[in-house]
Amino acid sequence: MQTELSRTLGIEHALFGFTPFPAVAAAITRAGGLGVLGAVRYTDPGDLARDLDWMQAHTGGLPYGLDVVMPAKKVDGVTEAEVEAMIPDGHRAFVHDTLARHGVPELPEGKVSGWRITGWMEQVARAQLDVAFDYPVKLLANALGSPPPDVVARAHDHGILVAALAGSARHARRHAEAGIDIVVAQGYEAGGHTGEIATMVLTPEVVEAVAPLPVLAAGGIGSGEQIAAGLALGAQGVWLGSLWLTTTEAGLGSRALTAKLLAAGSGDTVRSRALTGKPARQLRTAWTDAWDDPAGPGPLPMPLQGLLVAEAVSRIQTYEVAPLLGTPVGQIVGRMTSERTVRQVVDELTRGFERAVDRIERIAGRSAR
């Protein structure tokens, strides 16, 4: 699965794997792809430095990347406390009542929320970058559009390629104008924040809109045959995220959540603002249903919603309250039916890609005759 972009980055396969887990990112890199570590959960720059040190020690000098979140629009406010003060009391009461209906206990005394969404705030992302630029990161991706111009310039000064996710050709053209090197065409099927256009439609539109910039196809891709389809549509690689959640290296820490992912079908996700304030595809649960109910107060804009629900999400995860327990994941969850190592996943992807290429070559051969 070689393309011009994969050769530029020195990777064996044109396969880019996004994950919040360092062990998964390192394993993707070792398997011949480019592991991209999600930084949003690192509110302490020291923790990010620790895990980048670990990545350095476990990638054997092979390339890897980092994904940050720098919103194009941010809520005014200097500190997290000032932003949290904007949350209405009615929304806090709604969270309390929803948890109470499902009997979710309080966190144990002394335990603080392990899930904070402050990484969506620009000043936090900038602190992450101050750390990251001390490491030989080869790719910097931004999940919410083009990073600020000074960030793009700083990355380029360090020899780092910059990627940005786009849900439409219009967004992709903005990225090109901002000096982005790679556009990730993320379709409606993808986990996490998505637009409203399906991957099969979006990918060729973006390829045409930003040519000759390289494009990665993303959303609903979980087999080698789908990778071949993405490359046939003009992409120079694929961006995979959800597929890694059920790998053994991920270690979700929740057997209940892993079981829900393995049992879920492709129709068991919903695009909801319940988690962050922006539409994000995730497992459909009683939690997403409550926030999407017109009778409720409705989600707040980013980053207020993430700050509002942070402790609630930690409580749900700590006690594995099954009806409320969920995670961002794409429609490809229907193919995630067993726990495998990252290497096994990549091997299966490459075999599927070879099957697809052989099939097309046979069809082309028959057509030529």
mmCIF file of C-alpha atoms in Angstrom:
data_model
loop_
_atom_site.group_PDB
_atom_site.id
_atom_site.type_symbol
_atom_site.label_atom_id
_atom_site.label_comp_id
_atom_site.label_asym_id
_atom_site.label_seq_id
_atom_site.Cartn_x
_atom_site.Cartn_y
_atom_site.Cartn_z
ATOM 1 C CA MET A 1 0.000 0.000 0.000
ATOM 2 C CA GLN A 2 2.582 2.500 -1.193
ATOM 3 C CA THR A 3 1.807 6.004 -2.443
ATOM 4 C CA GLU A 4 3.824 9.149 -3.003
ATOM 5 C CA LEU A 5 2.817 10.360 0.466
ATOM 6 C CA SER A 6 3.818 7.147 2.225
ATOM 7 C CA ARG A 7 7.198 7.268 0.508
ATOM 8 C CA THR A 8 7.643 10.910 1.547
ATOM 9 C CA LEU A 9 7.041 9.961 5.180
ATOM 10 C CA GLY A 10 9.097 6.786 4.999
ATOM 11 C CA ILE A 11 6.316 4.383 5.982
ATOM 12 C CA GLU A 12 5.633 0.968 4.497
ATOM 13 C CA HIS A 13 1.854 1.340 4.166
ATOM 14 C CA ALA A 14 -0.207 4.450 3.371
ATOM 15 C CA LEU A 15 -2.088 3.821 6.586
ATOM 16 C CA PHE A 16 -2.470 6.530 9.249
ATOM 17 C CA GLY A 17 -3.812 5.356 12.593
ATOM 18 C CA PHE A 18 -5.271 7.842 15.073
ATOM 19 C CA THR A 19 -5.528 6.697 18.690
ATOM 20 C CA PRO A 20 -5.454 8.169 22.213
ATOM 21 C CA PHE A 21 -3.310 5.237 23.389
ATOM 22 C CA PRO A 22 0.506 5.452 23.083
ATOM 23 C CA ALA A 23 0.837 1.648 22.953
ATOM 24 C CA VAL A 24 -1.519 1.508 19.966
ATOM 25 C CA ALA A 25 0.173 4.413 18.158
ATOM 26 C CA ALA A 26 3.598 2.817 18.596
ATOM 27 C CA ALA A 27 2.299 -0.563 17.428
ATOM 28 C CA ILE A 28 0.772 0.998 14.289
ATOM 29 C CA THR A 29 4.116 2.589 13.489
ATOM 30 C CA ARG A 30 5.983 -0.667 14.085
ATOM 31 C CA ALA A 31 3.497 -2.478 11.820
ATOM 32 C CA GLY A 32 4.390 -0.201 8.912
ATOM 33 C CA GLY A 33 1.831 2.571 9.195
ATOM 34 C CA LEU A 34 2.053 5.962 10.867
ATOM 35 C CA GLY A 35 0.714 5.997 14.407
ATOM 36 C CA VAL A 36 -0.837 9.331 15.387
ATOM 37 C CA LEU A 37 -1.231 9.942 19.114
ATOM 38 C CA GLY A 38 -4.267 11.977 20.172
ATOM 39 C CA ALA A 39 -3.204 14.713 22.589
ATOM 40 C CA VAL A 40 -6.566 16.067 23.706
ATOM 41 C CA ARG A 41 -6.560 14.254 27.065
ATOM 42 C CA TYR A 42 -3.140 15.615 28.081
ATOM 43 C CA THR A 43 -4.037 18.601 30.229
ATOM 44 C CA ASP A 44 -0.628 18.321 31.917
ATOM 45 C CA PRO A 45 2.230 18.888 29.436
ATOM 46 C CA GLY A 46 4.440 16.726 31.644
ATOM 47 C CA ASP A 47 2.184 13.726 30.999
ATOM 48 C CA LEU A 48 2.465 14.266 27.251
ATOM 49 C CA ALA A 49 6.259 14.492 27.510
ATOM 50 C CA ARG A 50 6.296 11.236 29.460
ATOM 51 C CA ASP A 51 4.280 9.411 26.796
ATOM 52 C CA LEU A 52 6.275 10.902 23.930
ATOM 53 C CA ASP A 53 9.398 9.647 25.668
ATOM 54 C CA TRP A 54 7.753 6.228 25.736
ATOM 55 C CA MET A 55 6.870 6.530 22.036
ATOM 56 C CA GLN A 56 10.472 7.344 21.244
ATOM 57 C CA ALA A 57 11.612 4.228 23.075
ATOM 58 C CA HIS A 58 9.057 1.939 21.400
ATOM 59 C CA THR A 59 9.015 3.008 17.749
ATOM 60 C CA GLY A 60 12.568 2.075 16.825
ATOM 61 C CA GLY A 61 13.279 5.364 15.096
ATOM 62 C CA LEU A 62 10.250 4.982 12.813
ATOM 63 C CA PRO A 63 7.972 7.996 12.225
ATOM 64 C CA TYR A 64 4.881 8.886 14.221
ATOM 65 C CA GLY A 65 2.524 11.853 14.529
ATOM 66 C CA LEU A 66 0.465 13.887 17.001
ATOM 67 C CA ASP A 67 -3.166 15.018 16.814
ATOM 68 C CA VAL A 68 -4.278 18.163 18.674
ATOM 69 C CA VAL A 69 -7.559 20.043 18.882
ATOM 70 C CA MET A 70 -7.505 23.787 18.296
ATOM 71 C CA PRO A 71 -11.070 25.070 17.737
ATOM 72 C CA ALA A 72 -11.563 27.689 15.067
ATOM 73 C CA LYS A 73 -14.022 29.402 17.424
ATOM 74 C CA LYS A 74 -13.336 29.536 21.124
ATOM 75 C CA VAL A 75 -15.303 30.694 24.137
ATOM 76 C CA ASP A 76 -13.860 33.881 25.585
ATOM 77 C CA GLY A 77 -12.269 33.307 28.951
ATOM 78 C CA VAL A 78 -8.714 32.967 30.179
ATOM 79 C CA THR A 79 -9.018 30.114 32.655
ATOM 80 C CA GLU A 80 -10.973 26.885 32.885
ATOM 81 C CA ALA A 81 -12.772 28.220 35.953
ATOM 82 C CA GLU A 82 -13.957 31.286 34.047
ATOM 83 C CA VAL A 83 -15.276 29.093 31.244
ATOM 84 C CA GLU A 84 -17.008 26.711 33.679
ATOM 85 C CA ALA A 85 -18.754 29.689 35.294
ATOM 86 C CA MET A 86 -20.676 30.132 32.019
ATOM 87 C CA ILE A 87 -22.474 26.789 32.451
ATOM 88 C CA PRO A 88 -26.169 27.362 33.353
ATOM 89 C CA ASP A 89 -27.481 25.855 36.600
ATOM 90 C CA GLY A 90 -30.290 24.165 34.664
ATOM 91 C CA HIS A 91 -27.806 22.098 32.703
ATOM 92 C CA ARG A 92 -25.994 21.068 35.884
ATOM 93 C CA ALA A 93 -29.330 19.956 37.354
ATOM 94 C CA PHE A 94 -30.090 17.944 34.216
ATOM 95 C CA VAL A 95 -26.808 16.044 34.547
ATOM 96 C CA HIS A 96 -27.474 15.387 38.236
ATOM 97 C CA ASP A 97 -31.004 14.109 37.585
ATOM 98 C CA THR A 98 -29.941 11.883 34.659
ATOM 99 C CA LEU A 99 -27.246 10.206 36.736
ATOM 100 C CA ALA A 100 -29.596 9.830 39.692
ATOM 101 C CA ARG A 101 -32.225 8.071 37.553
ATOM 102 C CA HIS A 102 -29.635 5.442 36.651
ATOM 103 C CA GLY A 103 -28.234 5.124 40.171
ATOM 104 C CA VAL A 104 -24.728 6.305 39.293
ATOM 105 C CA PRO A 105 -22.696 6.748 42.522
ATOM 106 C CA GLU A 106 -20.470 9.710 43.253
ATOM 107 C CA LEU A 107 -16.743 9.298 42.632
ATOM 108 C CA PRO A 108 -14.858 7.922 45.648
ATOM 109 C CA GLU A 109 -13.574 10.565 48.045
ATOM 110 C CA GLY A 110 -10.317 12.040 46.814
ATOM 111 C CA LYS A 111 -10.745 10.793 43.258
ATOM 112 C CA VAL A 112 -10.972 13.508 40.621
ATOM 113 C CA SER A 113 -12.454 13.228 37.171
ATOM 114 C CA GLY A 114 -10.078 11.358 34.905
ATOM 115 C CA TRP A 115 -11.793 12.668 31.796
ATOM 116 C CA ARG A 116 -11.395 16.376 31.174
ATOM 117 C CA ILE A 117 -12.104 18.135 27.938
ATOM 118 C CA THR A 118 -9.880 21.149 28.582
ATOM 119 C CA GLY A 119 -7.731 19.914 25.716
ATOM 120 C CA TRP A 120 -10.304 21.535 23.452
ATOM 121 C CA MET A 121 -9.143 24.941 24.707
ATOM 122 C CA GLU A 122 -6.538 26.682 22.562
ATOM 123 C CA GLN A 123 -4.148 27.558 25.380
ATOM 124 C CA VAL A 124 -3.989 23.881 26.402
ATOM 125 C CA ALA A 125 -3.282 22.763 22.837
ATOM 126 C CA ARG A 126 -0.506 25.342 22.562
ATOM 127 C CA ALA A 127 1.101 23.979 25.728
ATOM 128 C CA GLN A 128 0.948 20.509 24.170
ATOM 129 C CA LEU A 129 2.709 21.802 21.072
ATOM 130 C CA ASP A 130 5.443 23.419 23.149
ATOM 131 C CA VAL A 131 6.235 19.882 24.306
ATOM 132 C CA ALA A 132 5.695 18.129 20.966
ATOM 133 C CA PHE A 133 8.079 20.332 19.000
ATOM 134 C CA ASP A 134 10.934 18.987 21.135
ATOM 135 C CA TYR A 135 10.335 15.532 19.635
ATOM 136 C CA PRO A 136 10.883 14.214 16.082
ATOM 137 C CA VAL A 137 7.172 14.234 15.267
ATOM 138 C CA LYS A 138 6.642 13.828 11.508
ATOM 139 C CA LEU A 139 2.978 14.798 11.267
ATOM 140 C CA LEU A 140 0.815 17.277 13.172
ATOM 141 C CA ALA A 141 -2.917 16.871 12.673
ATOM 142 C CA ASN A 142 -5.687 19.181 13.864
ATOM 143 C CA ALA A 143 -9.105 17.665 14.355
ATOM 144 C CA LEU A 144 -11.089 20.916 14.112
ATOM 145 C CA GLY A 145 -9.891 22.630 10.952
ATOM 146 C CA SER A 146 -6.702 24.490 10.144
ATOM 147 C CA PRO A 147 -4.452 25.397 13.078
ATOM 148 C CA PRO A 148 -3.617 29.102 13.519
ATOM 149 C CA PRO A 149 -1.083 30.399 10.948
ATOM 150 C CA ASP A 150 1.707 30.696 13.517
ATOM 151 C CA VAL A 151 1.269 27.021 14.465
ATOM 152 C CA VAL A 152 1.453 25.943 10.819
ATOM 153 C CA ALA A 153 4.594 28.029 10.330
ATOM 154 C CA ARG A 154 6.171 26.672 13.493
ATOM 155 C CA ALA A 155 5.480 23.086 12.431
ATOM 156 C CA HIS A 156 7.000 23.731 9.015
ATOM 157 C CA ASP A 157 10.068 25.241 10.656
ATOM 158 C CA HIS A 158 10.521 21.895 12.424
ATOM 159 C CA GLY A 159 10.067 19.943 9.186
ATOM 160 C CA ILE A 160 6.672 18.642 10.287
ATOM 161 C CA LEU A 161 3.838 18.105 7.804
ATOM 162 C CA VAL A 162 0.480 19.534 8.901
ATOM 163 C CA ALA A 163 -2.834 17.765 8.308
ATOM 164 C CA ALA A 164 -6.365 18.977 8.963
ATOM 165 C CA LEU A 165 -9.679 17.175 8.884
ATOM 166 C CA ALA A 166 -12.376 18.357 6.501
ATOM 167 C CA GLY A 167 -16.021 17.363 6.139
ATOM 168 C CA SER A 168 -16.631 19.189 2.868
ATOM 169 C CA ALA A 169 -14.790 20.395 -0.212
ATOM 170 C CA ARG A 170 -15.332 23.966 0.977
ATOM 171 C CA HIS A 171 -13.533 23.230 4.243
ATOM 172 C CA ALA A 172 -10.759 21.467 2.337
ATOM 173 C CA ARG A 173 -10.148 24.504 0.127
ATOM 174 C CA ARG A 174 -9.820 26.650 3.259
ATOM 175 C CA HIS A 175 -7.169 24.264 4.543
ATOM 176 C CA ALA A 176 -5.240 24.505 1.283
ATOM 177 C CA GLU A 177 -5.367 28.294 1.442
ATOM 178 C CA ALA A 178 -4.051 28.114 5.031
ATOM 179 C CA GLY A 179 -0.934 26.235 3.944
ATOM 180 C CA ILE A 180 -1.971 22.773 5.147
ATOM 181 C CA ASP A 181 0.067 19.909 3.649
ATOM 182 C CA ILE A 182 -2.455 17.051 3.904
ATOM 183 C CA VAL A 183 -6.254 17.098 3.980
ATOM 184 C CA VAL A 184 -8.115 14.306 5.758
ATOM 185 C CA ALA A 185 -11.490 13.865 4.041
ATOM 186 C CA GLN A 186 -13.555 12.584 6.956
ATOM 187 C CA GLY A 187 -16.937 11.236 5.979
ATOM 188 C CA TYR A 188 -20.185 11.096 7.884
ATOM 189 C CA GLU A 189 -19.559 7.470 8.894
ATOM 190 C CA ALA A 190 -16.499 8.315 11.006
ATOM 191 C CA GLY A 191 -16.305 8.238 14.775
ATOM 192 C CA GLY A 192 -15.913 11.501 16.653
ATOM 193 C CA HIS A 193 -16.582 14.882 15.073
ATOM 194 C CA THR A 194 -17.925 14.539 11.544
ATOM 195 C CA GLY A 195 -19.727 16.471 8.860
ATOM 196 C CA GLU A 196 -22.759 15.337 6.893
ATOM 197 C CA ILE A 197 -21.243 13.976 3.649
ATOM 198 C CA ALA A 198 -20.455 10.279 3.210
ATOM 199 C CA THR A 199 -16.887 9.148 2.521
ATOM 200 C CA MET A 200 -17.613 7.755 -0.947
ATOM 201 C CA VAL A 201 -18.948 11.145 -2.041
ATOM 202 C CA LEU A 202 -16.598 13.335 -0.030
ATOM 203 C CA THR A 203 -13.226 11.819 -0.936
ATOM 204 C CA PRO A 204 -13.225 12.505 -4.707
ATOM 205 C CA GLU A 205 -14.712 15.965 -4.120
ATOM 206 C CA VAL A 206 -11.876 16.862 -1.760
ATOM 207 C CA VAL A 207 -9.228 15.306 -4.022
ATOM 208 C CA GLU A 208 -10.421 17.504 -6.882
ATOM 209 C CA ALA A 209 -10.793 20.603 -4.690
ATOM 210 C CA VAL A 210 -7.242 20.627 -3.298
ATOM 211 C CA ALA A 211 -5.180 18.940 -6.034
ATOM 212 C CA PRO A 212 -2.225 18.425 -5.999
ATOM 213 C CA LEU A 213 -2.263 18.301 -2.172
ATOM 214 C CA PRO A 214 -2.444 14.714 -0.855
ATOM 215 C CA VAL A 215 -5.742 13.588 0.645
ATOM 216 C CA LEU A 216 -6.419 10.849 3.193
ATOM 217 C CA ALA A 217 -9.791 9.074 3.086
ATOM 218 C CA ALA A 218 -11.454 8.631 6.483
ATOM 219 C CA GLY A 219 -14.748 7.339 7.801
ATOM 220 C CA GLY A 220 -16.213 3.860 7.520
ATOM 221 C CA ILE A 221 -12.906 2.257 6.546
ATOM 222 C CA GLY A 222 -12.063 -0.973 8.309
ATOM 223 C CA SER A 223 -10.971 -3.427 5.632
ATOM 224 C CA GLY A 224 -8.284 -3.659 2.977
ATOM 225 C CA GLU A 225 -10.958 -3.604 0.305
ATOM 226 C CA GLN A 226 -12.170 -0.264 1.646
ATOM 227 C CA ILE A 227 -8.599 1.039 1.653
ATOM 228 C CA ALA A 228 -8.319 0.077 -2.008
ATOM 229 C CA ALA A 229 -11.569 1.926 -2.676
ATOM 230 C CA GLY A 230 -10.216 5.052 -0.970
ATOM 231 C CA LEU A 231 -7.051 4.994 -3.068
ATOM 232 C CA ALA A 232 -9.125 4.362 -6.203
ATOM 233 C CA LEU A 233 -11.042 7.546 -5.394
ATOM 234 C CA GLY A 234 -7.795 9.513 -5.500
ATOM 235 C CA ALA A 235 -6.679 9.455 -1.863
ATOM 236 C CA GLN A 236 -3.013 8.901 -1.098
ATOM 237 C CA GLY A 237 -3.750 7.015 2.094
ATOM 238 C CA VAL A 238 -6.392 6.288 4.707
ATOM 239 C CA TRP A 239 -6.978 7.624 8.214
ATOM 240 C CA LEU A 240 -8.283 4.992 10.644
ATOM 241 C CA GLY A 241 -9.423 5.624 14.207
ATOM 242 C CA SER A 242 -12.281 3.486 15.500
ATOM 243 C CA LEU A 243 -10.746 0.217 14.339
ATOM 244 C CA TRP A 244 -8.054 0.333 17.030
ATOM 245 C CA LEU A 245 -10.432 0.587 20.004
ATOM 246 C CA THR A 246 -10.824 -3.176 20.342
ATOM 247 C CA THR A 247 -7.151 -4.034 19.867
ATOM 248 C CA THR A 248 -5.402 -5.697 22.776
ATOM 249 C CA GLU A 249 -2.921 -2.800 23.017
ATOM 250 C CA ALA A 250 -5.736 -0.296 23.585
ATOM 251 C CA GLY A 251 -6.545 -1.684 27.017
ATOM 252 C CA LEU A 252 -9.763 0.299 27.399
ATOM 253 C CA GLY A 253 -9.887 -0.655 31.064
ATOM 254 C CA SER A 254 -13.573 -1.508 30.835
ATOM 255 C CA ARG A 255 -14.664 -5.002 29.910
ATOM 256 C CA ALA A 256 -18.236 -3.716 29.754
ATOM 257 C CA LEU A 257 -17.334 -1.088 27.150
ATOM 258 C CA THR A 258 -15.245 -3.530 25.122
ATOM 259 C CA ALA A 259 -18.175 -5.969 25.166
ATOM 260 C CA LYS A 260 -20.548 -3.243 23.945
ATOM 261 C CA LEU A 261 -18.195 -2.377 21.069
ATOM 262 C CA LEU A 262 -17.774 -6.024 20.039
ATOM 263 C CA ALA A 263 -21.545 -6.561 20.107
ATOM 264 C CA ALA A 264 -22.530 -3.319 18.330
ATOM 265 C CA GLY A 265 -23.721 -3.234 14.749
ATOM 266 C CA SER A 266 -23.126 -0.499 12.205
ATOM 267 C CA GLY A 267 -26.531 0.988 13.081
ATOM 268 C CA ASP A 268 -25.777 1.325 16.792
ATOM 269 C CA THR A 269 -24.074 4.724 16.628
ATOM 270 C CA VAL A 270 -25.516 8.220 16.641
ATOM 271 C CA ARG A 271 -24.175 11.629 15.704
ATOM 272 C CA SER A 272 -24.749 13.629 18.887
ATOM 273 C CA ARG A 273 -23.528 16.781 20.618
ATOM 274 C CA ALA A 274 -23.842 15.114 24.033
ATOM 275 C CA LEU A 275 -20.120 14.647 24.629
ATOM 276 C CA THR A 276 -18.379 17.809 23.452
ATOM 277 C CA GLY A 277 -20.977 20.251 22.160
ATOM 278 C CA LYS A 278 -20.187 19.521 18.506
ATOM 279 C CA PRO A 279 -21.780 16.692 16.498
ATOM 280 C CA ALA A 280 -19.695 13.588 17.192
ATOM 281 C CA ARG A 281 -20.509 10.012 16.195
ATOM 282 C CA GLN A 282 -20.557 7.680 19.192
ATOM 283 C CA LEU A 283 -22.308 4.619 20.548
ATOM 284 C CA ARG A 284 -25.975 5.314 21.074
ATOM 285 C CA THR A 285 -26.774 5.055 24.785
ATOM 286 C CA ALA A 286 -29.328 6.254 27.291
ATOM 287 C CA TRP A 287 -26.933 9.171 27.861
ATOM 288 C CA THR A 288 -27.015 10.334 24.223
ATOM 289 C CA ASP A 289 -30.777 9.762 24.101
ATOM 290 C CA ALA A 290 -31.254 12.013 27.138
ATOM 291 C CA TRP A 291 -29.271 14.866 25.584
ATOM 292 C CA ASP A 292 -30.949 14.496 22.199
ATOM 293 C CA ASP A 293 -34.449 14.480 23.725
ATOM 294 C CA PRO A 294 -36.268 17.709 22.725
ATOM 295 C CA ALA A 295 -37.734 17.817 26.235
ATOM 296 C CA GLY A 296 -34.270 18.336 27.734
ATOM 297 C CA PRO A 297 -32.148 21.498 27.825
ATOM 298 C CA GLY A 298 -30.001 20.440 24.871
ATOM 299 C CA PRO A 299 -26.194 20.385 24.750
ATOM 300 C CA LEU A 300 -24.102 23.499 25.274
ATOM 301 C CA PRO A 301 -21.523 24.723 22.723
ATOM 302 C CA MET A 302 -17.916 23.557 22.897
ATOM 303 C CA PRO A 303 -16.089 23.612 25.280
ATOM 304 C CA LEU A 304 -18.887 24.183 27.813
ATOM 305 C CA GLN A 305 -20.569 20.828 27.182
ATOM 306 C CA GLY A 306 -17.341 18.915 27.659
ATOM 307 C CA LEU A 307 -16.612 20.678 30.917
ATOM 308 C CA LEU A 308 -20.186 20.131 32.089
ATOM 309 C CA VAL A 309 -20.202 16.371 31.532
ATOM 310 C CA ALA A 310 -16.570 15.571 32.438
ATOM 311 C CA GLU A 311 -17.232 14.293 35.942
ATOM 312 C CA ALA A 312 -20.417 12.529 34.846
ATOM 313 C CA VAL A 313 -18.518 10.626 32.148
ATOM 314 C CA SER A 314 -15.881 9.608 34.701
ATOM 315 C CA ARG A 315 -18.573 8.342 37.075
ATOM 316 C CA ILE A 316 -20.246 6.361 34.301
ATOM 317 C CA GLN A 317 -16.915 4.836 33.286
ATOM 318 C CA THR A 318 -15.752 4.170 36.852
ATOM 319 C CA TYR A 319 -18.862 2.181 37.735
ATOM 320 C CA GLU A 320 -19.422 0.815 34.203
ATOM 321 C CA VAL A 321 -23.087 1.799 34.180
ATOM 322 C CA ALA A 322 -24.029 -0.156 31.068
ATOM 323 C CA PRO A 323 -27.062 1.836 29.828
ATOM 324 C CA LEU A 324 -25.042 5.086 29.878
ATOM 325 C CA LEU A 325 -21.625 3.681 28.933
ATOM 326 C CA GLY A 326 -20.376 4.740 25.504
ATOM 327 C CA THR A 327 -17.483 6.124 23.488
ATOM 328 C CA PRO A 328 -16.868 7.926 20.205
ATOM 329 C CA VAL A 329 -16.824 5.291 17.453
ATOM 330 C CA GLY A 330 -17.708 5.124 13.782
ATOM 331 C CA GLN A 331 -20.165 2.975 11.875
ATOM 332 C CA ILE A 332 -17.297 0.570 11.178
ATOM 333 C CA VAL A 333 -17.957 -0.743 14.702
ATOM 334 C CA GLY A 334 -20.056 -3.436 13.029
ATOM 335 C CA ARG A 335 -16.829 -5.026 11.746
ATOM 336 C CA MET A 336 -15.120 -4.877 15.137
ATOM 337 C CA THR A 337 -16.216 -8.311 16.326
ATOM 338 C CA SER A 338 -13.105 -9.685 18.034
ATOM 339 C CA GLU A 339 -10.093 -8.486 20.015
ATOM 340 C CA ARG A 340 -6.895 -8.604 17.974
ATOM 341 C CA THR A 341 -3.423 -7.145 18.177
ATOM 342 C CA VAL A 342 -2.555 -4.108 16.078
ATOM 343 C CA ARG A 343 -0.239 -6.293 13.993
ATOM 344 C CA GLN A 344 -3.081 -8.725 13.277
ATOM 345 C CA VAL A 345 -5.333 -5.846 12.209
ATOM 346 C CA VAL A 346 -2.689 -4.430 9.864
ATOM 347 C CA ASP A 347 -1.935 -7.865 8.408
ATOM 348 C CA GLU A 348 -5.638 -8.366 7.704
ATOM 349 C CA LEU A 349 -5.858 -4.926 6.101
ATOM 350 C CA THR A 350 -2.928 -5.632 3.775
ATOM 351 C CA ARG A 351 -4.340 -9.031 2.785
ATOM 352 C CA GLY A 352 -7.699 -7.461 2.004
ATOM 353 C CA PHE A 353 -5.996 -4.760 -0.027
ATOM 354 C CA GLU A 354 -4.156 -7.398 -2.072
ATOM 355 C CA ARG A 355 -7.423 -9.264 -2.687
ATOM 356 C CA ALA A 356 -9.104 -6.087 -3.900
ATOM 357 C CA VAL A 357 -6.236 -5.157 -6.214
ATOM 358 C CA ASP A 358 -6.144 -8.682 -7.660
ATOM 359 C CA ARG A 359 -9.903 -8.562 -8.226
ATOM 360 C CA ILE A 360 -9.716 -5.248 -10.069
ATOM 361 C CA GLU A 361 -6.788 -6.421 -12.155
ATOM 362 C CA ARG A 362 -8.773 -9.503 -13.214
ATOM 363 C CA ILE A 363 -11.757 -7.333 -14.104
ATOM 364 C CA ALA A 364 -9.550 -4.935 -16.049
ATOM 365 C CA GLY A 365 -7.926 -7.858 -17.834
ATOM 366 C CA ARG A 366 -11.281 -9.275 -18.901
ATOM 367 C CA SER A 367 -12.418 -5.809 -20.003
ATOM 368 C CA ALA A 368 -9.308 -5.411 -22.150
ATOM 369 C CA ARG A 369 -10.154 -8.641 -23.939
#
